PDB file of C-alpha atoms in Angstrom:
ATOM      1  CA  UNK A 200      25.114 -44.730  64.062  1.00 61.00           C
ATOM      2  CA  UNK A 201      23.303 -42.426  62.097  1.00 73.00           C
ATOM      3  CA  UNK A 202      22.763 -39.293  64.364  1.00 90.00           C
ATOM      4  CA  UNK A 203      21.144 -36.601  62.891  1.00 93.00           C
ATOM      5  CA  UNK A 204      20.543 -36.812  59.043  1.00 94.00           C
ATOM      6  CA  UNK A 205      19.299 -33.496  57.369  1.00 95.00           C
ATOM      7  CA  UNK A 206      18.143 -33.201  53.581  1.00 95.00           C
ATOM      8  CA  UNK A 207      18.786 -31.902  51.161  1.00 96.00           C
ATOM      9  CA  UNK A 208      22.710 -30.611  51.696  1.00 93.00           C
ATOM     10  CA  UNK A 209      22.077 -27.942  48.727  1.00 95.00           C
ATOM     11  CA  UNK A 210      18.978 -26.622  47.515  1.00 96.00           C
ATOM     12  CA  UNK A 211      18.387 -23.319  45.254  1.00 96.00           C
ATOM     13  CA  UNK A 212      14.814 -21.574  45.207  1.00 96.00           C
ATOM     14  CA  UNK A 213      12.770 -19.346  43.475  1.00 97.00           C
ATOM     15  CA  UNK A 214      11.405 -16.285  45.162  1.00 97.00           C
ATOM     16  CA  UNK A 215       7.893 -17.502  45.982  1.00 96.00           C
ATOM     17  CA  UNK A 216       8.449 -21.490  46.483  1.00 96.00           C
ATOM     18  CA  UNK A 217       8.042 -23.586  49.068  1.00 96.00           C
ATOM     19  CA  UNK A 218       9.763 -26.553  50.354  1.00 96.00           C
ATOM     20  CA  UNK A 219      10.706 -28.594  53.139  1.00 97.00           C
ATOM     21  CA  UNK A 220      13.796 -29.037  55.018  1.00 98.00           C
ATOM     22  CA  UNK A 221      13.911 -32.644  56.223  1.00 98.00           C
ATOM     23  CA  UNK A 222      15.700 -33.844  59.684  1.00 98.00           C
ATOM     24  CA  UNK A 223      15.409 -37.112  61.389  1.00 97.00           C
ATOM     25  CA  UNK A 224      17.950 -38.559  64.190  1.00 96.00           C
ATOM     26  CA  UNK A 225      17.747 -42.173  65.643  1.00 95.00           C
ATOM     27  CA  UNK A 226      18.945 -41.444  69.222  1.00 93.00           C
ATOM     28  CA  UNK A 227      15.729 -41.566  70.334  1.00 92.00           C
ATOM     29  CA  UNK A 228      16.440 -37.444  71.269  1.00 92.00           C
ATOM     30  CA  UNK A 229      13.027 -35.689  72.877  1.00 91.00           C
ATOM     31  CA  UNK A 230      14.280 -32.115  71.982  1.00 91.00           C
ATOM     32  CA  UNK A 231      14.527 -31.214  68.330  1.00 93.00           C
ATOM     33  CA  UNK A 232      15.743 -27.786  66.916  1.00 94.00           C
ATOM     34  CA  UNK A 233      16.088 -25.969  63.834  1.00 96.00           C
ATOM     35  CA  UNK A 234      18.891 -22.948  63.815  1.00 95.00           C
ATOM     36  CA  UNK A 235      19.793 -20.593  60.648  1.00 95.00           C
ATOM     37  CA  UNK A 236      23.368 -19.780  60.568  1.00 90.00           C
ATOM     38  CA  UNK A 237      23.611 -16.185  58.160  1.00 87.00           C
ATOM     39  CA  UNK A 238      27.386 -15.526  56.742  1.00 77.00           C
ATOM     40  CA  UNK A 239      29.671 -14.694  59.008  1.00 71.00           C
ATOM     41  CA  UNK A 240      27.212 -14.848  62.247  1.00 74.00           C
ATOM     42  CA  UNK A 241      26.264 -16.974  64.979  1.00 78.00           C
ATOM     43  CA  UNK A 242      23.342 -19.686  65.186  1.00 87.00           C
ATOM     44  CA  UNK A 243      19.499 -18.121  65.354  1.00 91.00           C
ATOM     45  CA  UNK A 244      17.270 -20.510  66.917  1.00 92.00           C
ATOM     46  CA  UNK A 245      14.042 -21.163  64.521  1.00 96.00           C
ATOM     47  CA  UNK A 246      12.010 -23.288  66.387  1.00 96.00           C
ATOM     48  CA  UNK A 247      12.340 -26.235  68.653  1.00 93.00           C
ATOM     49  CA  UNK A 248      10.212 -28.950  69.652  1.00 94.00           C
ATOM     50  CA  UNK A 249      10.367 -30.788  73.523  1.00 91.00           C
ATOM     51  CA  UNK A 250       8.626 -34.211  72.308  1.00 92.00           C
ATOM     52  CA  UNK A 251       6.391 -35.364  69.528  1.00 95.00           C
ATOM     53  CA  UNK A 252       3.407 -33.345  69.058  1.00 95.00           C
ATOM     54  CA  UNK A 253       5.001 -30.291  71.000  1.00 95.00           C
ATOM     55  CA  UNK A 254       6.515 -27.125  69.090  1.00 96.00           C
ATOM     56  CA  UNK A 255       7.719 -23.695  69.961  1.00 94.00           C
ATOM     57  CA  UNK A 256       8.660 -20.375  68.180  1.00 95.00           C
ATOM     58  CA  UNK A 257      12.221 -19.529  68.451  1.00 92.00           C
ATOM     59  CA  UNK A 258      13.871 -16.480  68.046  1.00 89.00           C
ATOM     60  CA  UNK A 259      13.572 -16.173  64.401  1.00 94.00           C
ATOM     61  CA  UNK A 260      10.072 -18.145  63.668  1.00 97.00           C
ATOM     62  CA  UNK A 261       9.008 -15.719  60.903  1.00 96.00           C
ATOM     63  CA  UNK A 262       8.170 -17.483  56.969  1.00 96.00           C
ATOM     64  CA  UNK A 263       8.902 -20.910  58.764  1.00 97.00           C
ATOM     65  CA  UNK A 264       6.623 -23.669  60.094  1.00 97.00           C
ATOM     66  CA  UNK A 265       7.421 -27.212  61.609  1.00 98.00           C
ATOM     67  CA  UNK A 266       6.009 -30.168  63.210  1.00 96.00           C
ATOM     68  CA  UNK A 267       6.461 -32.958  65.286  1.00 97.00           C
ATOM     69  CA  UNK A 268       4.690 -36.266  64.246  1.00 97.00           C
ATOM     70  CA  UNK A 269       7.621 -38.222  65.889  1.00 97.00           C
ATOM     71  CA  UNK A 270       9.787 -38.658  67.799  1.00 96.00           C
ATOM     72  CA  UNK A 271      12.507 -38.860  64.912  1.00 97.00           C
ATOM     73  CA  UNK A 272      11.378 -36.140  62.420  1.00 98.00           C
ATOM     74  CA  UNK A 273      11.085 -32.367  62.856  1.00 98.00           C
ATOM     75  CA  UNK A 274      10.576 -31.266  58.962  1.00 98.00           C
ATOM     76  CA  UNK A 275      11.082 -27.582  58.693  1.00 98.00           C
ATOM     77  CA  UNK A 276       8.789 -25.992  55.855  1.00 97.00           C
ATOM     78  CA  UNK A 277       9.375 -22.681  53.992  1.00 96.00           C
ATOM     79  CA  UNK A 278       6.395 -21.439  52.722  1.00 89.00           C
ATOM     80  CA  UNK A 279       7.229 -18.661  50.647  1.00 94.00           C
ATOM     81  CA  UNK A 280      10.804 -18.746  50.381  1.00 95.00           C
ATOM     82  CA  UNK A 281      12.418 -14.985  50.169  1.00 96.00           C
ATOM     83  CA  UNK A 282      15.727 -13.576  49.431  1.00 95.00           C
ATOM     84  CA  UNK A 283      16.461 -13.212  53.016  1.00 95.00           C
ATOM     85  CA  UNK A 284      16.050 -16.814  54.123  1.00 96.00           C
ATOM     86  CA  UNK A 285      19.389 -17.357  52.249  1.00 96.00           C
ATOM     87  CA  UNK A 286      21.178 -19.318  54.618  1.00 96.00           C
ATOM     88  CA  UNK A 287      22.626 -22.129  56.088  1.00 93.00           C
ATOM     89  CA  UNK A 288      20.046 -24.676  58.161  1.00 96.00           C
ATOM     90  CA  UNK A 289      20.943 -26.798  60.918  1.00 95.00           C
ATOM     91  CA  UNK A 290      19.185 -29.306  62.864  1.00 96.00           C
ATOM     92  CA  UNK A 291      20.492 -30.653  65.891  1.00 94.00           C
ATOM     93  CA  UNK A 292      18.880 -33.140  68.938  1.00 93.00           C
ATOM     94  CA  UNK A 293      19.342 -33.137  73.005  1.00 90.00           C
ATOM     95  CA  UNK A 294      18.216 -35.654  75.071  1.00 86.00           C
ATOM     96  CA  UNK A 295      15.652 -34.669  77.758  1.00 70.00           C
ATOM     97  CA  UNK A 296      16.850 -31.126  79.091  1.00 58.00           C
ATOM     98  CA  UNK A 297      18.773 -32.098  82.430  1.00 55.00           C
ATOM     99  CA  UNK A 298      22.048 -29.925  82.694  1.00 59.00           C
ATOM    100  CA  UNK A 299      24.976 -31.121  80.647  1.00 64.00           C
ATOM    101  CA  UNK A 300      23.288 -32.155  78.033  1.00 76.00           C
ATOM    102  CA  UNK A 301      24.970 -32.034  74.363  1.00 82.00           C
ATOM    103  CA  UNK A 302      23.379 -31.147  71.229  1.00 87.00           C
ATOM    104  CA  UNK A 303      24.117 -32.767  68.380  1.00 90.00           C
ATOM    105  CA  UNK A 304      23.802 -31.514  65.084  1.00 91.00           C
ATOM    106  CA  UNK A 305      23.282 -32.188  61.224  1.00 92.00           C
ATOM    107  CA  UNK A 306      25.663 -31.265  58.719  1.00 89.00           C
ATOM    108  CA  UNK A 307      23.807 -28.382  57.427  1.00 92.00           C
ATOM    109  CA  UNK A 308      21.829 -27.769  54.556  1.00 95.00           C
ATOM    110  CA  UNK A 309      22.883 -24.466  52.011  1.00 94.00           C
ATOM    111  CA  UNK A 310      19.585 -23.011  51.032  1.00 96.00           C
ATOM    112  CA  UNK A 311      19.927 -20.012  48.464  1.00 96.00           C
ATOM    113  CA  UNK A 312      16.972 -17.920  47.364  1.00 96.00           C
ATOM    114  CA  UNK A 313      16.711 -16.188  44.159  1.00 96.00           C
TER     115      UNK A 313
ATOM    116  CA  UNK B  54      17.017 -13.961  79.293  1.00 80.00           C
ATOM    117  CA  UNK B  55      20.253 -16.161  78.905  1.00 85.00           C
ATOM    118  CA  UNK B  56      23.019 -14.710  76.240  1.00 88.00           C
ATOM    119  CA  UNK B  57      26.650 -15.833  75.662  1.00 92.00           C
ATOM    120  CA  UNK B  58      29.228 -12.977  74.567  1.00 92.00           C
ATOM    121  CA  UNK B  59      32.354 -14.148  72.874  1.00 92.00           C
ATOM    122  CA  UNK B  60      35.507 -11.760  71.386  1.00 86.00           C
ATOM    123  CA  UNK B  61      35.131 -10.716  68.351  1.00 79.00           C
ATOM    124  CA  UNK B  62      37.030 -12.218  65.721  1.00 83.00           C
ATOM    125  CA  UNK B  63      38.694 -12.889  63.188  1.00 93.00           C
ATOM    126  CA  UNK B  64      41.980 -14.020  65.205  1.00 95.00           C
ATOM    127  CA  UNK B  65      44.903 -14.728  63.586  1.00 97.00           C
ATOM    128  CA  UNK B  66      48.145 -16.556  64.451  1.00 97.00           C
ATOM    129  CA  UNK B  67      51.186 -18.486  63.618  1.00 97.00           C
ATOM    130  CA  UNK B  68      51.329 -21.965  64.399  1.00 97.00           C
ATOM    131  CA  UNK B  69      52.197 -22.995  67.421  1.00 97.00           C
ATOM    132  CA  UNK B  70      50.759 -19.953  68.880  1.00 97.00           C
ATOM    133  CA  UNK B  71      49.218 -19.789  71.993  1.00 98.00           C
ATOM    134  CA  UNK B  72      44.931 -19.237  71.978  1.00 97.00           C
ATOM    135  CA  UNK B  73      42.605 -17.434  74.254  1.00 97.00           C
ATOM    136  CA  UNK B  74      39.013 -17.008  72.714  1.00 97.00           C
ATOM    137  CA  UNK B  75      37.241 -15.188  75.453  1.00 97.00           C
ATOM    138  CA  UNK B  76      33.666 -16.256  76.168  1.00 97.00           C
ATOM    139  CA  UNK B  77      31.283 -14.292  79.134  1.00 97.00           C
ATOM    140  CA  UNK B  78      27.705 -15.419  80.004  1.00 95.00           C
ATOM    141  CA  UNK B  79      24.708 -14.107  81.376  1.00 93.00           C
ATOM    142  CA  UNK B  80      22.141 -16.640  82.867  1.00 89.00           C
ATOM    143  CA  UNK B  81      20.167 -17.466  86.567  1.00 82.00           C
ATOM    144  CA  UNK B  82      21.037 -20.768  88.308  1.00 80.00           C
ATOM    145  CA  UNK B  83      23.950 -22.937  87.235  1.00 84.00           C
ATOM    146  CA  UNK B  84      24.236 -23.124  83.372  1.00 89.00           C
ATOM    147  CA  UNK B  85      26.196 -25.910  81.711  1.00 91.00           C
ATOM    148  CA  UNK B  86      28.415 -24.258  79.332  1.00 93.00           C
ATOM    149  CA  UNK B  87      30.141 -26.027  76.088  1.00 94.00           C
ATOM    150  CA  UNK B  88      32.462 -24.773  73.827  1.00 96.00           C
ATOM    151  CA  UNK B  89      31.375 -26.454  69.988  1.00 95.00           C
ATOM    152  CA  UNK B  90      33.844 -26.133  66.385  1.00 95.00           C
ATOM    153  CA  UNK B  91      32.647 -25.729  63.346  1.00 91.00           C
ATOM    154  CA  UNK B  92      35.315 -26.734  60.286  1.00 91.00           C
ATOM    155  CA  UNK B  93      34.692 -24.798  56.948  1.00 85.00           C
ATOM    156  CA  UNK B  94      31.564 -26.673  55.073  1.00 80.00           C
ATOM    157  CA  UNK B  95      30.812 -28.877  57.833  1.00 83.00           C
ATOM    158  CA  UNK B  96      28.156 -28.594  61.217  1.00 83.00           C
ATOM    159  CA  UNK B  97      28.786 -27.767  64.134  1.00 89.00           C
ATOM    160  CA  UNK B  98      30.891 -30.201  66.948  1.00 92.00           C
ATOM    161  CA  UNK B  99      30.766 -30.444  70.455  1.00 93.00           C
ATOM    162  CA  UNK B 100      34.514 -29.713  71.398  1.00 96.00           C
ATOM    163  CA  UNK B 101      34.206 -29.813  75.527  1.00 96.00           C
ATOM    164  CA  UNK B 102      31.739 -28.631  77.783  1.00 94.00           C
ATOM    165  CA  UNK B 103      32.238 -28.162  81.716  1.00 94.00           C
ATOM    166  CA  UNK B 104      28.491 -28.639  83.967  1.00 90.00           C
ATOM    167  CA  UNK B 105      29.057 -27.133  87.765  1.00 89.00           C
ATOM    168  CA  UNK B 106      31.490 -24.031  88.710  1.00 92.00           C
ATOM    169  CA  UNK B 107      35.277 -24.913  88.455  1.00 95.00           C
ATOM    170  CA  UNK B 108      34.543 -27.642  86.406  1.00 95.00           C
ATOM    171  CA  UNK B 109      37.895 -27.663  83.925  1.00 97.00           C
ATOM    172  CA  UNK B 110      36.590 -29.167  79.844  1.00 96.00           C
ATOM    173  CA  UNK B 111      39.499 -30.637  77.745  1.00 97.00           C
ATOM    174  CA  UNK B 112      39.628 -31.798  74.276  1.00 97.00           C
ATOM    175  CA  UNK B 113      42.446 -32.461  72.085  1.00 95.00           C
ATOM    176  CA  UNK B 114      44.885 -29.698  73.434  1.00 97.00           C
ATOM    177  CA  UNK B 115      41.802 -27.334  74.169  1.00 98.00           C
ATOM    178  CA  UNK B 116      41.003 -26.485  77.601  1.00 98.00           C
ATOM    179  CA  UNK B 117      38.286 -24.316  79.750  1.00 98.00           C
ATOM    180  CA  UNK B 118      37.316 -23.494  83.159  1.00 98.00           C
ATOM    181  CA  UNK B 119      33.824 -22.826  84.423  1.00 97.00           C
ATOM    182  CA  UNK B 120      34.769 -19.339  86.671  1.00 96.00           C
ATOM    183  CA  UNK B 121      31.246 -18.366  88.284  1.00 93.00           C
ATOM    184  CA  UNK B 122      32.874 -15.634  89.831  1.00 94.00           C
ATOM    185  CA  UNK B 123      33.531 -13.913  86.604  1.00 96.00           C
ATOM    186  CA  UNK B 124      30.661 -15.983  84.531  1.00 96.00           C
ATOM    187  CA  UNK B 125      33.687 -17.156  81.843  1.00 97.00           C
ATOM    188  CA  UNK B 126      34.545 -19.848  80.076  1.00 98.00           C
ATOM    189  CA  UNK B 127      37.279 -19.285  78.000  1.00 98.00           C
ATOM    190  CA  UNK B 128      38.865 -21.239  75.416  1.00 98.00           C
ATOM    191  CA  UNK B 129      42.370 -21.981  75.672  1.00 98.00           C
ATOM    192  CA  UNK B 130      45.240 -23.878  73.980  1.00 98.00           C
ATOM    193  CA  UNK B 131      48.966 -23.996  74.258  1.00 97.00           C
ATOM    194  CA  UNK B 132      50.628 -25.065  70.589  1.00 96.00           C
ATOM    195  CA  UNK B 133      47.857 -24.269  68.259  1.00 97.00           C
ATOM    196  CA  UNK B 134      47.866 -26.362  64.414  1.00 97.00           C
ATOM    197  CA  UNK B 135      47.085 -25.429  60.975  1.00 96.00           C
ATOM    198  CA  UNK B 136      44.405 -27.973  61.356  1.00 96.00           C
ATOM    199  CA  UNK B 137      42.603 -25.904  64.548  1.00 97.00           C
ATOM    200  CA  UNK B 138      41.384 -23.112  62.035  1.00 96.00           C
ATOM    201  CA  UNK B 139      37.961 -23.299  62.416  1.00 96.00           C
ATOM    202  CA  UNK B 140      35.029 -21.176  63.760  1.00 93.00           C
ATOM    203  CA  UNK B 141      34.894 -21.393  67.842  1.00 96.00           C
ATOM    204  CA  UNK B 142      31.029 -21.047  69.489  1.00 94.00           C
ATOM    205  CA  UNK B 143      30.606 -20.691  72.860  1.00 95.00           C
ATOM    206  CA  UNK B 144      26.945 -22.099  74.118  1.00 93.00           C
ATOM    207  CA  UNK B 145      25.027 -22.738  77.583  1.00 91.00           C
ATOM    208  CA  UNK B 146      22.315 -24.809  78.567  1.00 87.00           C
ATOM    209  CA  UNK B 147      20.412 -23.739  81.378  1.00 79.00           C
ATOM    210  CA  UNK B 148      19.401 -24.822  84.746  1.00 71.00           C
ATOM    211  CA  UNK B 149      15.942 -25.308  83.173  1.00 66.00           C
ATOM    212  CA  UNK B 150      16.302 -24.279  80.094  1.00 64.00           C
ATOM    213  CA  UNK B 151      15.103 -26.115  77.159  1.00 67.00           C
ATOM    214  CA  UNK B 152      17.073 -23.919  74.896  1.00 75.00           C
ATOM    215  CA  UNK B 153      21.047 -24.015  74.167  1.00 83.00           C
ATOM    216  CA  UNK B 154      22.067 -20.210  73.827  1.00 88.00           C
ATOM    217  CA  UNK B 155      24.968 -19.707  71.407  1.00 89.00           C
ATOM    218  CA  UNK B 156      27.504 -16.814  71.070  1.00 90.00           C
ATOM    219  CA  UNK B 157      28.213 -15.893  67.320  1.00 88.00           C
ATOM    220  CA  UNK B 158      31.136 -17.529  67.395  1.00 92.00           C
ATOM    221  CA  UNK B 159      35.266 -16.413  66.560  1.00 94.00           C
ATOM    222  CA  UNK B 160      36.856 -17.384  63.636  1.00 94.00           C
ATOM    223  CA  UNK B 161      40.228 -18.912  63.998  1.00 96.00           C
ATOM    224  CA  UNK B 162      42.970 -18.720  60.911  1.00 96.00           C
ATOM    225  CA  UNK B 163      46.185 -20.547  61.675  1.00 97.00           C
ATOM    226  CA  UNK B 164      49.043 -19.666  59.572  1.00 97.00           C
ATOM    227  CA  UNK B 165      51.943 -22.122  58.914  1.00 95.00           C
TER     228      UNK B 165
END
């Protein structure tokens, strides 16, 4: 059982580029999140998605965009990738939001901007 | 809105040490609260969670009690291991929420 698969694990970008952050988990999950995890500080929620075709910003939304096609995949893009998006991304998975739910999460993926 | 406020770390102790990581809340209705581990270069894992008031979590040695009165949950173990350092988040879910709210987590170092 698969869970939630993120790639790539370790990327390095150029000031300027874009790419995509990929995230797909086979538990048939509704809600779909992206955090940012910053040295040495707590998880920032990015955006989050209830269902395919549904997305909202999260706390942090700013130089990011997603979407929701499926019910598996919630890609997160970077569109012009700056120094302070140096980070670590995690996606993570809930079932449908009834109380005691558990999030699961990816393994990460180490983005550095140069 | 909902936050989670956890002690400030890092914390430091010998083995076999005992642990409190202190972890308040702020939310309406009944949150479900969770406490999740993170081991260095690896994501985050649920460790236990507790989902209605006095509720007691427990995973491998680790305990914590949902205490509405006070709005804690907070983290506790009796003998702690070399192989328990690791950063500790606290997080709630809730009532309607379609958000999990984290705290920013404590970092654990166990010394032998």
């Amino acid at each position: 059982n698969a869970g939630v698969t993120q790639t790539p694990k370790f990327r390095i970008l150029k000031i300027g580029q874009s790419m995509t952050l990929q995230c797909t988990q086979d538990m048939n999950h509704n809600y779909m999140y992206w955090y940012r995890q910053d040295p040495g500080m707590g998880l920032k929620l990015i955006y989050y998605s209830v269902g395919a075709g549904i997305t909202d910003k999260g706390e942090v939304p700013n130089g990011y965009n997603v979407s929701r096609s499926t019910t598996e995949d919630f890609p997160l893009r970077l569109e012009l990738a700056a120094p302070s998006q140096t980070s670590v991304y995690f996606c993570a998975s809930s079932p449908r939001g009834f109380s005691g739910n558990t999030i699961y999460f990816g393994e990460g993926s180490w983005l550095t901007v140069v | 809105g909902d936050s989670v406020t956890q002690m400030e770390g890092p914390v430091t102790l010998s083995e076999e040490a005992f642990l409190t990581i202190n972890c308040t809340y702020t939310a309406t209705g009944y949150p479900s609260l969770f406490w999740y581990v993170q081991y260095p270069g690896e994501g985050l894992q649920l460790l236990l969670k507790a989902t209605k008031a006095d509720d007691k979590g427990s995973n491998k040695g680790f305990e914590a009690t949902y205490r509405k009165e006070t709005t804690s949950f907070h983290l506790e173990k009796g003998s702690v291991q070399v192989s328990d350092s690791a950063v500790y988040f606290c997080a709630l879910l809730g009532d309607y929420g379609q958000n999990f709210v984290f705290g920013p987590g404590t970092r654990l170092s166990v010394l032998p």
